[in-house]
mmCIF file of C-alpha atoms in Angstrom:
data_model
loop_
_atom_site.group_PDB
_atom_site.id
_atom_site.type_symbol
_atom_site.label_atom_id
_atom_site.label_comp_id
_atom_site.label_asym_id
_atom_site.label_seq_id
_atom_site.Cartn_x
_atom_site.Cartn_y
_atom_site.Cartn_z
ATOM 1 C CA MET T 5 12.419 -25.742 15.407
ATOM 2 C CA VAL T 6 11.972 -28.047 12.457
ATOM 3 C CA LEU T 7 9.288 -30.145 14.041
ATOM 4 C CA ALA T 8 7.403 -27.087 15.303
ATOM 5 C CA GLU T 9 7.359 -25.622 11.790
ATOM 6 C CA PHE T 10 6.344 -28.988 10.299
ATOM 7 C CA GLU T 11 3.415 -29.277 12.803
ATOM 8 C CA ARG T 12 2.379 -25.681 12.097
ATOM 9 C CA ARG T 13 2.184 -26.347 8.424
ATOM 10 C CA ARG T 14 0.408 -29.644 9.003
ATOM 11 C CA ARG T 15 -2.235 -27.820 11.074
ATOM 12 C CA ALA T 16 -2.684 -25.335 8.167
ATOM 13 C CA ASN T 17 -2.863 -28.085 5.565
ATOM 14 C CA ALA T 18 -3.610 -31.703 6.691
ATOM 15 C CA ARG T 19 -2.106 -32.979 3.325
ATOM 16 C CA PHE T 20 1.261 -31.309 3.872
ATOM 17 C CA SER T 21 3.619 -34.308 3.914
ATOM 18 C CA VAL T 22 7.108 -34.983 5.130
ATOM 19 C CA ARG T 23 8.013 -35.214 1.492
ATOM 20 C CA SER T 24 6.635 -31.723 0.688
ATOM 21 C CA PHE T 25 8.599 -30.292 3.665
ATOM 22 C CA ALA T 26 11.733 -32.065 2.572
ATOM 23 C CA LEU T 27 11.358 -30.383 -0.776
ATOM 24 C CA VAL T 28 10.980 -26.954 0.866
ATOM 25 C CA LEU T 29 14.090 -27.557 2.891
ATOM 26 C CA GLY T 30 16.173 -29.172 0.150
ATOM 27 C CA LEU T 31 16.593 -32.430 2.150
ATOM 28 C CA ASP T 32 15.826 -35.972 1.298
ATOM 29 C CA SER T 33 12.670 -37.136 2.927
ATOM 30 C CA ALA T 34 14.221 -40.132 4.806
ATOM 31 C CA SER T 35 16.747 -37.889 6.592
ATOM 32 C CA LEU T 36 14.085 -35.365 7.384
ATOM 33 C CA SER T 37 11.821 -38.085 8.705
ATOM 34 C CA GLN T 38 14.631 -39.132 11.145
ATOM 35 C CA VAL T 39 15.077 -35.535 12.256
ATOM 36 C CA LEU T 40 11.422 -35.147 12.929
ATOM 37 C CA ARG T 41 11.237 -38.324 14.933
ATOM 38 C CA GLY T 42 14.275 -37.201 16.985
ATOM 39 C CA ARG T 43 16.473 -40.105 15.698
ATOM 40 C CA ARG T 44 18.820 -37.889 14.039
ATOM 41 C CA LYS T 45 20.499 -34.774 15.469
ATOM 42 C CA LEU T 46 21.303 -31.812 13.186
ATOM 43 C CA SER T 47 24.763 -30.299 13.248
ATOM 44 C CA ALA T 48 24.913 -26.643 14.230
ATOM 45 C CA ARG T 49 25.630 -25.663 10.574
ATOM 46 C CA ALA T 50 22.734 -27.796 9.183
ATOM 47 C CA ALA T 51 20.421 -26.251 11.821
ATOM 48 C CA ALA T 52 21.544 -22.716 10.927
ATOM 49 C CA SER T 53 20.983 -23.485 7.270
ATOM 50 C CA LEU T 54 17.500 -24.869 7.838
ATOM 51 C CA ALA T 55 16.653 -21.867 10.129
ATOM 52 C CA ALA T 56 17.561 -19.542 7.279
ATOM 53 C CA LYS T 57 15.319 -21.489 4.901
ATOM 54 C CA LEU T 58 12.489 -21.399 7.388
ATOM 55 C CA GLY T 59 13.075 -17.746 8.033
ATOM 56 C CA PHE T 60 12.874 -17.060 4.368
ATOM 57 C CA ALA T 61 9.717 -19.167 4.110
ATOM 58 C CA ALA T 62 8.243 -17.257 7.089
ATOM 59 C CA ARG T 63 8.964 -13.875 5.458
ATOM 60 C CA GLN T 64 7.164 -15.159 2.343
ATOM 61 C CA ARG T 65 4.287 -16.194 4.471
ATOM 62 C CA ASP T 66 4.168 -12.700 6.045
ATOM 63 C CA VAL T 67 4.185 -11.069 2.652
ATOM 64 C CA ALA T 68 1.310 -13.387 1.556
ATOM 65 C CA VAL T 69 -0.687 -12.596 4.668
ATOM 66 C CA ASN T 70 -0.113 -8.785 4.302
ATOM 67 C CA GLU T 71 -1.149 -8.964 0.687
ATOM 68 C CA SER T 72 -4.298 -10.887 1.569
ATOM 69 C CA LEU T 73 -5.045 -8.288 4.346
ATOM 70 C CA ARG T 74 -4.639 -5.449 1.948
ATOM 71 C CA ARG T 75 -6.964 -7.058 -0.608
ATOM 72 C CA SER T 76 -9.499 -7.496 2.105
ATOM 73 C CA HIS T 77 -9.231 -3.854 2.972
ATOM 74 C CA GLU T 78 -9.652 -2.823 -0.658
ATOM 75 C CA ARG T 79 -12.827 -5.008 -0.991
ATOM 76 C CA ARG T 80 -14.266 -3.615 2.236
ATOM 77 C CA VAL T 81 -13.636 0.004 1.138
ATOM 78 C CA LEU T 82 -15.232 -0.712 -2.270
ATOM 79 C CA ARG T 83 -18.309 -2.174 -0.520
ATOM 80 C CA GLN T 84 -18.644 0.969 1.519
ATOM 81 C CA VAL T 85 -18.244 3.291 -1.577
ATOM 82 C CA ALA T 86 -21.022 1.415 -3.333
ATOM 83 C CA ARG T 87 -23.438 2.221 -0.409
ATOM 84 C CA THR T 88 -25.942 4.979 -1.137
ATOM 85 C CA ALA T 89 -25.242 6.629 2.205
ATOM 86 C CA PHE T 90 -21.485 6.676 1.589
ATOM 87 C CA VAL T 91 -19.612 9.856 2.717
ATOM 88 C CA PRO T 92 -16.283 10.443 0.963
ATOM 89 C CA SER T 93 -13.911 10.533 3.898
ATOM 90 C CA SER T 94 -11.009 8.176 4.889
ATOM 91 C CA ARG T 95 -11.662 9.102 8.544
ATOM 92 C CA ALA T 96 -15.385 8.070 8.253
ATOM 93 C CA LEU T 97 -14.466 4.885 6.401
ATOM 94 C CA ALA T 98 -11.842 4.055 9.088
ATOM 95 C CA ARG T 99 -14.367 4.526 11.881
ATOM 96 C CA ARG T 100 -16.994 2.386 10.035
ATOM 97 C CA LEU T 101 -14.577 -0.352 9.051
ATOM 98 C CA ARG T 102 -12.611 -0.185 12.390
ATOM 99 C CA LEU T 103 -9.399 0.384 10.553
ATOM 100 C CA ARG T 104 -6.712 2.986 10.851
ATOM 101 C CA ALA T 105 -7.068 5.853 8.381
ATOM 102 C CA ASP T 106 -3.666 4.853 7.136
ATOM 103 C CA ASP T 107 -4.998 1.364 6.188
ATOM 104 C CA VAL T 108 -7.977 2.942 4.366
ATOM 105 C CA ASN T 109 -5.635 5.267 2.528
ATOM 106 C CA ALA T 110 -3.286 2.413 1.598
ATOM 107 C CA ALA T 111 -6.311 0.713 0.062
ATOM 108 C CA LEU T 112 -7.323 4.016 -1.695
ATOM 109 C CA ALA T 113 -3.842 4.430 -3.068
ATOM 110 C CA ARG T 114 -3.932 1.052 -4.698
ATOM 111 C CA LEU T 115 -7.542 1.328 -5.896
ATOM 112 C CA LEU T 116 -6.829 4.734 -7.525
ATOM 113 C CA ARG T 117 -3.566 3.453 -9.115
ATOM 114 C CA ASP T 118 -5.431 0.487 -10.507
ATOM 115 C CA GLY T 119 -8.369 2.562 -11.730
ATOM 116 C CA ARG T 120 -10.893 0.651 -9.635
ATOM 117 C CA LEU T 121 -12.113 3.676 -7.840
ATOM 118 C CA ALA T 122 -12.723 7.281 -8.944
ATOM 119 C CA MET T 123 -13.253 10.360 -6.943
ATOM 120 C CA ILE T 124 -15.493 12.260 -9.185
ATOM 121 C CA SER T 125 -16.541 15.169 -6.946
ATOM 122 C CA THR T 126 -16.027 16.348 -3.417
ATOM 123 C CA THR T 127 -19.177 14.384 -2.393
ATOM 124 C CA ARG T 128 -19.071 11.396 -4.715
ATOM 125 C CA TRP T 129 -16.718 8.457 -5.166
ATOM 126 C CA VAL T 130 -17.601 5.577 -7.497
ATOM 127 C CA VAL T 131 -16.600 2.047 -8.130
ATOM 128 C CA THR T 132 -15.417 1.984 -11.764
ATOM 129 C CA GLU T 133 -16.421 -0.369 -14.579
ATOM 130 C CA LYS T 134 -12.938 -1.770 -14.433
ATOM 131 C CA GLU T 135 -13.714 -3.102 -10.926
ATOM 132 C CA LYS T 136 -17.010 -4.492 -11.994
ATOM 133 C CA GLU T 137 -15.471 -6.418 -14.973
ATOM 134 C CA MET N 2 2.523 29.927 -19.111
ATOM 135 C CA ALA N 3 5.009 28.073 -17.008
ATOM 136 C CA HIS N 4 3.327 25.846 -14.271
ATOM 137 C CA PRO N 5 5.196 25.910 -10.979
ATOM 138 C CA VAL N 6 6.047 22.966 -8.673
ATOM 139 C CA VAL N 7 4.078 23.711 -5.544
ATOM 140 C CA HIS N 8 3.917 20.570 -3.567
ATOM 141 C CA TRP N 9 5.899 17.351 -2.957
ATOM 142 C CA GLN N 10 4.637 14.027 -1.771
ATOM 143 C CA ALA N 11 6.560 11.227 -0.155
ATOM 144 C CA LEU N 12 5.009 7.780 -0.975
ATOM 145 C CA VAL N 13 5.969 5.649 2.046
ATOM 146 C CA ARG N 14 5.145 2.213 3.478
ATOM 147 C CA ASP N 15 4.212 3.621 6.872
ATOM 148 C CA PRO N 16 3.059 7.228 6.845
ATOM 149 C CA GLN N 17 2.881 7.341 10.692
ATOM 150 C CA ARG N 18 6.429 6.077 11.114
ATOM 151 C CA ALA N 19 7.686 8.456 8.395
ATOM 152 C CA ALA N 20 5.963 11.431 10.004
ATOM 153 C CA SER N 21 7.598 10.638 13.365
ATOM 154 C CA PHE N 22 11.032 10.508 11.582
ATOM 155 C CA TYR N 23 10.510 13.802 9.737
ATOM 156 C CA GLU N 24 9.239 15.578 12.941
ATOM 157 C CA ALA N 25 12.197 14.361 14.877
ATOM 158 C CA ALA N 26 14.933 14.701 12.249
ATOM 159 C CA PHE N 27 13.810 17.775 10.384
ATOM 160 C CA GLY N 28 11.516 19.567 12.854
ATOM 161 C CA TRP N 29 8.719 19.542 10.295
ATOM 162 C CA LYS N 30 5.148 20.364 11.395
ATOM 163 C CA ILE N 31 2.798 17.618 10.133
ATOM 164 C CA ASP N 32 -1.017 17.800 10.372
ATOM 165 C CA ASP N 33 -3.568 15.237 9.344
ATOM 166 C CA ALA N 34 -6.734 17.083 10.364
ATOM 167 C CA ASN N 35 -8.538 16.693 7.081
ATOM 168 C CA ALA N 36 -11.148 14.304 5.600
ATOM 169 C CA LEU N 37 -8.505 12.011 3.991
ATOM 170 C CA GLY N 38 -6.233 11.962 7.100
ATOM 171 C CA TYR N 39 -3.603 13.082 4.628
ATOM 172 C CA ARG N 40 -0.532 14.130 6.380
ATOM 173 C CA THR N 41 0.397 17.645 5.203
ATOM 174 C CA VAL N 42 3.815 18.994 5.828
ATOM 175 C CA GLU N 43 3.910 22.745 6.453
ATOM 176 C CA ALA N 44 6.086 24.791 4.165
ATOM 177 C CA ALA N 45 8.938 26.108 6.319
ATOM 178 C CA GLY N 46 10.732 29.346 5.524
ATOM 179 C CA ARG N 47 11.751 29.344 1.815
ATOM 180 C CA GLY N 48 10.661 25.717 1.375
ATOM 181 C CA ILE N 49 7.548 24.305 -0.227
ATOM 182 C CA GLY N 50 4.921 22.234 1.600
ATOM 183 C CA GLY N 51 4.376 18.546 1.052
ATOM 184 C CA GLY N 52 2.543 15.489 2.204
ATOM 185 C CA LEU N 53 2.824 11.847 3.043
ATOM 186 C CA TRP N 54 0.757 9.182 1.353
ATOM 187 C CA PRO N 55 0.844 5.400 1.490
ATOM 188 C CA LEU N 56 2.973 3.743 -1.150
ATOM 189 C CA PRO N 57 0.780 1.516 -3.397
ATOM 190 C CA ASP N 58 3.613 -0.852 -4.289
ATOM 191 C CA GLY N 59 7.255 -0.815 -5.133
ATOM 192 C CA GLN N 60 10.027 1.376 -3.710
ATOM 193 C CA PRO N 61 9.312 4.443 -1.632
ATOM 194 C CA MET N 62 9.650 7.669 -3.578
ATOM 195 C CA VAL N 63 9.083 11.414 -3.598
ATOM 196 C CA GLN N 64 6.737 12.879 -6.198
ATOM 197 C CA LEU N 65 6.509 16.526 -7.142
ATOM 198 C CA PHE N 66 3.261 18.236 -7.912
ATOM 199 C CA VAL N 67 2.911 20.917 -10.694
ATOM 200 C CA GLU N 68 0.077 23.334 -10.135
ATOM 201 C CA VAL N 69 -2.108 24.015 -13.208
ATOM 202 C CA PRO N 70 -5.278 26.147 -13.734
ATOM 203 C CA ASP N 71 -7.031 23.208 -15.539
ATOM 204 C CA VAL N 72 -6.137 19.571 -14.797
ATOM 205 C CA ASP N 73 -8.032 18.249 -17.732
ATOM 206 C CA ALA N 74 -6.243 20.503 -20.077
ATOM 207 C CA ALA N 75 -2.856 19.763 -18.514
ATOM 208 C CA LEU N 76 -3.456 15.993 -18.887
ATOM 209 C CA ALA N 77 -4.459 16.530 -22.504
ATOM 210 C CA ALA N 78 -1.210 18.540 -23.171
ATOM 211 C CA ALA N 79 0.881 15.932 -21.377
ATOM 212 C CA SER N 80 -0.674 13.060 -23.226
ATOM 213 C CA ALA N 81 -0.315 14.920 -26.555
ATOM 214 C CA ASN N 82 3.423 15.129 -25.774
ATOM 215 C CA GLY N 83 4.019 11.580 -24.984
ATOM 216 C CA ALA N 84 3.157 11.225 -21.265
ATOM 217 C CA GLY N 85 1.045 8.393 -19.931
ATOM 218 C CA VAL N 86 -1.701 8.854 -17.304
ATOM 219 C CA ILE N 87 -1.114 6.885 -14.139
ATOM 220 C CA ILE N 88 -4.063 8.270 -12.172
ATOM 221 C CA PRO N 89 -6.705 10.198 -14.040
ATOM 222 C CA LYS N 90 -8.155 13.420 -12.475
ATOM 223 C CA GLN N 91 -9.596 12.856 -9.026
ATOM 224 C CA VAL N 92 -11.544 15.460 -6.951
ATOM 225 C CA LEU N 93 -10.457 15.191 -3.299
ATOM 226 C CA PRO N 94 -12.831 15.738 -0.439
ATOM 227 C CA ASP N 95 -11.467 19.227 0.216
ATOM 228 C CA GLY N 96 -11.973 20.289 -3.372
ATOM 229 C CA ASP N 97 -8.383 20.036 -4.704
ATOM 230 C CA GLU N 98 -8.037 18.225 -8.002
ATOM 231 C CA MET N 99 -5.133 15.890 -8.720
ATOM 232 C CA ALA N 100 -3.841 13.470 -11.262
ATOM 233 C CA VAL N 101 -0.538 11.586 -11.744
ATOM 234 C CA ILE N 102 1.283 11.200 -15.096
ATOM 235 C CA ALA N 103 4.450 9.406 -16.226
ATOM 236 C CA ASP N 104 6.497 11.677 -18.456
ATOM 237 C CA PRO N 105 8.220 10.263 -21.575
ATOM 238 C CA GLU N 106 11.342 9.634 -19.458
ATOM 239 C CA GLY N 107 9.192 7.612 -16.922
ATOM 240 C CA VAL N 108 9.182 10.200 -14.179
ATOM 241 C CA ALA N 109 5.926 10.273 -12.250
ATOM 242 C CA TRP N 110 4.583 13.797 -11.743
ATOM 243 C CA GLY N 111 1.511 14.927 -9.740
ATOM 244 C CA ILE N 112 -0.657 17.521 -11.475
ATOM 245 C CA MET N 113 -2.880 19.595 -9.160
ATOM 246 C CA ARG N 114 -5.279 22.433 -8.996
ATOM 247 C CA ALA N 115 -5.968 23.803 -5.519
ATOM 248 C CA ARG N 116 -9.660 24.472 -4.679
ATOM 249 C CA THR N 117 -10.750 27.941 -5.429
#
């Protein structure tokens, strides 16, 4: 579990060190190094504690990935809105962007709340100056 | 003239999942056959209709919508009396107009004018 997570992080970031991982897990790097090399076995309690920490980290990662995906949806929606041939419809946007209408609407909900998009008539949506700043 | 509450809107993380729950638990009829794919909940009996919309952030909540004859005038009156505007007037693809304010107590209210 610990080794797999370390390798996953190392693949994502070649500079991710045993020392960095030790900081994440709250261990000293010498002990962690022994665990990773299989020279030291973790007690059940220690393993459960690390799993909890890794689970928490994984949830943080999921949140970060979801946030990045949502921002990508917002950018893609705004790019479509700026097109001259744009038709104001979540369904049409969803088809064009190959997203679910709910994903398009989640992007619209945030764009409207943040004042980055305005629906100024039944046939016209615009990207606001705030977005262009 | 008193403006009536005519619509409610649940802001939820997953509108599809929420719709399935409301259909199963409350027997509500929910339809999304419109340009926005907005899930409208049919008014049943003495009740008022509502809708489901994705939550931009924060905790899921229910918002009530007050119907007015003129959204711009209603926003001006609300602002003059201490409300903040969360979402300025928007014209939806079906012609309805809507806006969202935060009243001086911090309660978020939708303001709407149905297409004529």
